[in-house]
Amino acid sequence: MRQISTALKLDENRLASPAALAAYRESILAERDPNRPIIIVCHGTGCLATNSPKVADTLRRAIAAAGLQAQVVPEIKTTGCHGFCSRGPLVIFHPTGLFYQRVQPEDVEEIVQTTLLEGKPVERLLYVDPNTGEHIVHDHDIPFYKYQQRLVLRNIGKIDPADIRDTIAAGGYQSLAKVLAGMTPEEVIAVVETSGLRGRGGGGFLAGRKWRLAVENVRKSPGPVYVVGNGDEGDPGAFMDRTLMEGDPHAVLEGMIIGAYALGAQQGYIYVRLEYPLAVRHLSVAIEQARALGLLGQNILGTGFDFDIKINRGAGAFVCGEETALIASLEGRVGEPKTRPPYPAEKGLWNRPTIINNVETWGNVPQIIEKGADWFAGMGVPHSTGTKIFSLVGKVNNVGLVEVPMGITLGRIVEEIGGGVPGRDEFKAVQTGGPSGGCIPWELKDTPVDFDSLTRVGSMMGSGGMIVMDKRDCMVDVAKYFLEFLMDESCGKCVPCRMGLERMHAMLGEFTMGKGSLEDLDELHSLAEGIKDGSLCALGGTAPNPVLSTIRYFRDEYEAHILHKTCPGKVCRELITYAINSELCNGCTLCARECPAGAITGVKKKPHEINSSLCIKCGVCFEVCKPEAVEIL
Amino acid sequence: MISFTINDREVTGQEGWTILEVAKWHGIDIPTLCYHGAVEPYGACRLCVVEVDDGQQRRLVASCLHPVQEGLKVQTDSERVKNVRRWILQMMVDEHPGSQRIKELAKSYGVKESRFKSDRVEDLCILCGLCVRACDEVVGARAISLGNRGVRKEVATTHRLPSPECVACGTCLYVCPTGAMEQLFDRIRG
Amino acid sequence: MSVSFEKIEAILDRFPPQPEHLVSAFQEIQAEFKYIPADAFNAVCDHLGVPRSQGWAVATFFKSFSFEPKGIHEIKVCLGTACHLKGGARLVEGLERELKVERGHTTGDLLFTLDTVNCVGACALAPVVVVGEEYQANTNSRKLKKHLKKVAAE
């Protein structure tokens, strides 16, 4: 992590008025040569894990060594996540948009020679459309990007998140300046209200109404108030907030500063999940740089408005994403949810009115102020306005982060942006809404993705996780998986959640072993309803959703387990056996060497066999077999 | 005074009262396990859930915590309420077959032990938190707390060692609804 | 790592004596010693004015705190939904066999602690295992075995 804040001498540029920000932006833009090419090397978590820092380093050195003429030496910029994580490391050339995927340090020499010196693309690094086989040269032509509408993500992948000048050059903090230069808190709230912005963290509560309630409560009981950014993204299969905090931390800060102005808050907190160290680092640098420029802290932009933000790291508890539990944790207490009412807008942090919004919600605020409530409300569908970021993962060709207008159908996201499931099958189900959500079957692929439609089909928007499942996934196992997750994360305070999830898990466990009866399935359904009704907080209240939605749409799979003792997805261990297809086995002996149970025998270059009485069904042979001779029966 | 109905009967309560308090005042029975008038309500056992209709939505709330509201329609024994209570008692009677109090409550709801019945008859603690709240709010000793989370949640002392803060007053023994404290007490006071 | 009062004091000096710093202070202690030693636990509670019983509730509630020393290398097998579908559970079982410890525990030589985590938010790389700070993307039991050998030799 580069510490560039001191080198930037930002303190010398402390901005004394909203107009000074505009002037500073002009000076940054004037220093930059608009014709200088830029090579972007993605430094999101996905690309970092697949070697992108080494690619950037090698590129820097190779360019220096290549002796390019001064005016065409490209700038190497490391940015946040481009979303297309499964293809990382990504290298993108600006202004052309030439897009290379899965670039490794070994490729750099050829890139410099072919692309920089000869001006031609390196064919083998281009993205190949899995459906058409076509090589695609530019990022904007790749279906994954073509159908997206990147608004909250607009700067990510273009700016260096560790350099505030990039953000300012891209228009960052303009909305704050606009607010401080001439809008009353009342006007700010009215814009957010009219925009119809709903909470992006799961609840979907109208942000403007939340703000309004808090302001009314402050009026009734004057004193300190707080704003909180919820970055405790915990839904498995979701990484929208992570990408936003890592890639454009200033968007979150700017939204929170605007919210603080509307509420009259002087202190804010961002609660970041334990597992996101890079997000903490980028937010810390962003806060430091914003303070140095006078965009945060005392006397912001010389207007007399004071507001500062502190980062709190989570300590490993999913339930702390629930707002009352998050607040308890901020106060240094056990992260147990409390009954609402009272809502945080009335009694939040230290029993004072508090606006707590998800970081993606905050990230929407600056552009709403900039472009207006009508512009925002014009996107999406009534009651679900604007765009939403989803993490599209699982059994889909193009895995990554996508931003689309609300109301787009599930099928379009999976098939057009995601490129469908590998192997040209239809997807079986899409799980949305995290562990509180449900599994939506392929038959409902025309369901519009908006808050109310998803709830209607028994799932929910949640924070935006979208996990695609194909015929090799078992829906009973998926339901059991989510219960395992929730049992591990339940705070254990109330009985329906603590004991009920364990009981549902035990019942599902029976089904996955081919035990139980159809009466038990009805019992499970009744228990699920009881937990939904009886639990204290939203975690328990929504925990039965994966069970209820799989029973509703995939009852046949439950029946297959219970009545026929078979697992259609070939996942449930008690109901499957491993075998080697002697026609495909080339006798490489790898499986026999890797088998931890010594269950595989055979001589070299001859088909091997699995002794099913010794087999522990660990699946290692299946995983290592190159000719795919291991079969699951 | 706030007027509303419980089981279609007109009742009144004071501002700030909970549904449970008003129900008790009017002699309407709502079962509880984690509630005790001497300490703050906690809302953990969920046995006291009631169905409320505020004109906008019908939902289940814990009556020990939910404040009374003008015009609220409360049902203490609806089908949804009964389903929640039956399941709570089903799981409790299976997990804590040694507790007489739970056995009786289960019986009154027609709940019998199931195939999931535990054989640990000594396991009596239902984690209602009454001992912890009494030790904190009534005694002020703060010798115990609810440690861990989820299915591993437990009444615990710091480092699981006898508590130097414990004054051996026995208040926890008195409030414990299942007798679980009988076994824990000696370990706590050392 | 030895537990010295100087180290504990140095951490406490960073926090004003207010209960709200409890979680942050425990995080610093955990990062320094790889666990929360009893002396440090008591010192944090007393310094911040938090009853020790309440401190105990907090420290045992959150998954990132431990009261036993963790290994030099922490292995976190992601069990998020995407990783689950792509065999994350198989990886944990494989590592349990390989390291001869159950999940949540540390090897006898204090080299590795094997843990699971409910999603690291790197779903495009599924299945993922984080060893120390390094993400092992699209991994399998075989690749992991090799990687751990390399890490152990360092």
Coordinates of C-alpha atoms in Angstrom, one line a residue, chain A residues 38-272:
Chain A
I38 CA -2.9 5.3 -19.6
I39 CA -2.5 1.6 -18.9
I40 CA -4.8 0.4 -16.1
V41 CA -3.8 -2.6 -14.1
C42 CA -6.7 -3.7 -12.0
H43 CA -5.8 -4.0 -8.3
G44 CA -9.1 -5.3 -7.0
T45 CA -9.0 -8.3 -4.6
G46 CA -9.5 -10.8 -7.4
C47 CA -6.7 -9.4 -9.6
L48 CA -4.4 -9.0 -6.6
A49 CA -4.9 -12.6 -5.8
T50 CA -4.0 -13.6 -9.4
N51 CA -0.7 -11.6 -9.5
S52 CA -1.6 -8.2 -10.7
P53 CA 1.0 -6.2 -8.6
K54 CA 3.7 -8.2 -10.3
V55 CA 2.2 -7.5 -13.7
A56 CA 2.2 -3.8 -12.9
D57 CA 5.8 -3.9 -11.7
T58 CA 7.0 -5.8 -14.7
L59 CA 5.1 -3.4 -17.0
R60 CA 6.7 -0.4 -15.4
R61 CA 10.2 -1.8 -15.8
A62 CA 9.6 -3.1 -19.3
I63 CA 8.4 0.3 -20.4
A64 CA 11.3 2.1 -18.9
A65 CA 13.6 -0.3 -20.6
A66 CA 11.9 -0.1 -24.0
G67 CA 13.1 3.4 -24.5
L68 CA 9.8 4.8 -25.6
Q69 CA 9.8 8.5 -26.6
A70 CA 8.9 10.8 -23.8
Q71 CA 5.5 12.0 -25.1
V72 CA 4.1 8.5 -25.5
V73 CA 5.2 6.9 -22.3
P74 CA 2.0 5.7 -20.8
E75 CA 1.0 6.2 -17.3
I76 CA 0.5 3.0 -15.3
K77 CA -2.5 3.3 -13.0
T78 CA -3.6 0.8 -10.4
T79 CA -7.3 1.0 -9.7
G80 CA -10.0 -0.7 -7.8
C81 CA -12.0 -3.7 -9.1
H82 CA -13.3 -3.7 -12.7
G83 CA -15.9 -6.3 -11.7
F84 CA -14.8 -9.0 -14.2
C85 CA -12.8 -10.8 -11.5
S86 CA -12.9 -14.3 -13.1
R87 CA -10.8 -13.0 -15.9
G88 CA -8.1 -11.3 -13.8
P89 CA -5.6 -9.8 -13.9
L90 CA -7.1 -7.3 -16.2
V91 CA -5.0 -4.7 -18.2
I92 CA -6.9 -2.0 -20.0
F93 CA -5.5 0.7 -22.3
H94 CA -6.9 4.2 -22.3
P95 CA -8.2 5.9 -24.3
T96 CA -8.8 3.0 -26.8
G97 CA -10.3 0.6 -24.3
L98 CA -8.2 -2.3 -25.5
F99 CA -8.9 -5.0 -23.0
Y100 CA -6.5 -7.8 -22.0
Q101 CA -7.5 -10.6 -19.6
R102 CA -5.6 -13.1 -17.5
V103 CA -2.3 -11.2 -18.0
Q104 CA 0.7 -12.6 -16.3
P105 CA 4.2 -11.1 -15.9
E106 CA 5.4 -13.4 -18.7
D107 CA 3.1 -11.6 -21.1
V108 CA 4.5 -8.2 -20.5
E109 CA 7.3 -8.3 -23.0
E110 CA 5.0 -9.2 -25.8
I111 CA 2.5 -6.5 -24.8
V112 CA 5.2 -3.8 -24.9
Q113 CA 6.5 -5.1 -28.3
T114 CA 3.3 -5.8 -30.0
T115 CA 0.9 -3.2 -28.5
L116 CA 3.1 -0.3 -27.5
L117 CA 5.7 -0.4 -30.2
E118 CA 3.7 -1.9 -33.1
G119 CA 0.3 -0.7 -32.1
K120 CA -1.4 -4.1 -32.5
P121 CA -3.4 -6.2 -30.0
V122 CA -2.0 -9.4 -28.6
E123 CA -4.6 -11.7 -29.9
R124 CA -4.2 -14.4 -27.2
L125 CA -4.9 -12.0 -24.4
L126 CA -8.2 -10.8 -25.7
Y127 CA -11.5 -11.9 -24.3
V128 CA -13.2 -14.7 -26.2
D129 CA -17.0 -14.8 -26.1
P130 CA -17.7 -18.3 -24.7
N131 CA -20.9 -18.5 -26.8
T132 CA -19.7 -17.2 -30.2
G133 CA -16.0 -17.9 -30.0
E134 CA -15.4 -14.3 -31.1
H135 CA -12.3 -12.4 -30.0
I136 CA -13.3 -9.0 -28.5
V137 CA -10.8 -6.2 -28.6
H138 CA -12.5 -3.4 -26.6
D139 CA -14.0 -3.5 -23.1
H140 CA -17.2 -1.7 -24.1
D141 CA -17.9 -4.4 -26.7
I142 CA -17.7 -7.3 -24.2
P143 CA -21.3 -8.4 -23.3
F144 CA -20.4 -8.4 -19.6
Y145 CA -19.9 -4.6 -19.7
K146 CA -22.1 -3.8 -22.7
Y147 CA -25.4 -4.3 -20.9
Q148 CA -24.4 -2.7 -17.6
Q149 CA -25.2 0.8 -16.5
R150 CA -22.3 1.7 -14.2
L151 CA -23.3 4.7 -12.1
V152 CA -22.3 4.0 -8.6
L153 CA -19.3 2.1 -10.0
R154 CA -18.6 4.9 -12.6
N155 CA -15.2 5.8 -11.2
I156 CA -14.1 2.4 -10.2
G157 CA -11.5 1.1 -12.5
K158 CA -10.7 4.6 -13.7
I159 CA -9.3 6.2 -10.6
D160 CA -6.6 5.3 -8.2
P161 CA -8.4 5.0 -4.9
A162 CA -5.3 6.0 -3.0
D163 CA -5.0 9.4 -4.8
I164 CA -7.8 11.9 -4.0
R165 CA -6.7 14.0 -7.0
D166 CA -8.0 11.3 -9.3
T167 CA -11.4 11.4 -7.5
I168 CA -11.5 15.2 -7.7
A169 CA -10.6 15.2 -11.3
A170 CA -13.4 12.8 -12.0
G171 CA -15.9 15.1 -10.3
G172 CA -15.7 13.9 -6.8
Y173 CA -16.9 16.2 -4.0
Q174 CA -18.7 18.4 -6.5
S175 CA -22.0 17.5 -4.9
L176 CA -20.7 18.3 -1.5
A177 CA -19.6 21.7 -2.7
K178 CA -23.1 22.2 -4.3
V179 CA -24.8 21.3 -1.0
L180 CA -22.6 23.5 1.1
A181 CA -22.7 26.4 -1.3
G182 CA -26.4 26.8 -1.5
M183 CA -28.7 24.0 -0.3
T184 CA -30.5 23.9 3.1
P185 CA -30.6 20.6 5.0
E186 CA -34.3 20.5 4.2
E187 CA -33.6 20.7 0.5
V188 CA -31.1 17.9 0.6
I189 CA -33.5 15.6 2.4
A190 CA -36.3 16.6 -0.1
V191 CA -34.0 15.6 -3.0
V192 CA -33.2 12.2 -1.5
E193 CA -36.9 11.6 -0.7
T194 CA -38.0 12.5 -4.2
S195 CA -35.4 10.3 -5.7
G196 CA -37.1 7.2 -4.2
L197 CA -33.6 5.8 -3.1
R198 CA -34.1 2.7 -1.0
G199 CA -31.6 1.1 1.3
R200 CA -29.2 -1.1 -0.6
G201 CA -28.2 -3.2 2.3
G202 CA -31.2 -5.5 2.3
G203 CA -34.1 -3.8 4.1
G204 CA -35.0 -1.6 1.2
F205 CA -36.3 1.1 3.5
L206 CA -36.7 4.6 1.9
A207 CA -33.5 6.5 2.7
G208 CA -35.2 9.9 2.5
R209 CA -37.9 8.8 5.0
K210 CA -35.2 7.5 7.4
W211 CA -33.4 10.8 7.2
R212 CA -36.6 12.7 7.7
L213 CA -37.5 10.7 10.8
A214 CA -34.1 11.3 12.3
V215 CA -34.3 15.0 11.7
E216 CA -37.7 15.2 13.3
N217 CA -36.4 13.2 16.3
V218 CA -33.5 15.6 16.7
R219 CA -35.9 18.5 16.7
K220 CA -37.9 16.9 19.5
S221 CA -34.8 16.1 21.5
P222 CA -31.8 18.4 20.6
G223 CA -28.3 17.0 21.2
P224 CA -25.7 15.0 19.3
V225 CA -26.7 12.8 16.3
Y226 CA -24.7 10.4 14.2
V227 CA -24.4 9.0 10.7
V228 CA -23.2 5.5 10.2
G229 CA -22.0 3.7 7.0
N230 CA -22.8 0.0 7.2
G231 CA -19.9 -1.8 5.4
D232 CA -20.3 -5.0 7.3
E233 CA -21.2 -6.9 4.1
G234 CA -21.7 -10.4 5.3
D235 CA -24.0 -12.2 2.8
P236 CA -22.1 -15.1 1.4
G237 CA -21.6 -14.7 -2.3
A238 CA -21.7 -10.9 -2.2
F239 CA -18.9 -8.4 -2.6
M240 CA -20.5 -5.1 -3.8
D241 CA -19.7 -3.1 -0.7
R242 CA -16.1 -4.4 -0.7
T243 CA -15.6 -3.3 -4.2
L244 CA -17.1 0.1 -3.6
M245 CA -15.1 0.8 -0.4
E246 CA -11.9 -0.5 -2.0
G247 CA -12.3 1.1 -5.4
D248 CA -14.0 4.5 -4.7
P249 CA -13.9 5.2 -1.0
H250 CA -14.5 8.9 -1.5
A251 CA -18.0 8.2 -3.0
V252 CA -19.0 6.7 0.4
L253 CA -17.4 9.5 2.3
E254 CA -19.0 12.2 0.2
G255 CA -22.4 10.6 0.6
M256 CA -22.0 10.5 4.4
I257 CA -20.8 14.1 4.6
I258 CA -23.8 15.2 2.7
G259 CA -26.0 13.1 5.0
A260 CA -24.3 14.5 8.1
Y261 CA -25.0 18.0 6.8
A262 CA -28.7 17.2 6.3
L263 CA -28.9 15.8 9.8
G264 CA -26.6 18.2 11.6
A265 CA -24.2 15.4 12.7
Q266 CA -20.6 16.0 13.6
Q267 CA -19.5 12.5 13.9
G268 CA -19.8 9.5 11.6
Y269 CA -18.7 5.9 11.7
I270 CA -18.0 3.4 9.0
Y271 CA -18.2 -0.2 10.1
V272 CA -16.1 -2.4 7.9

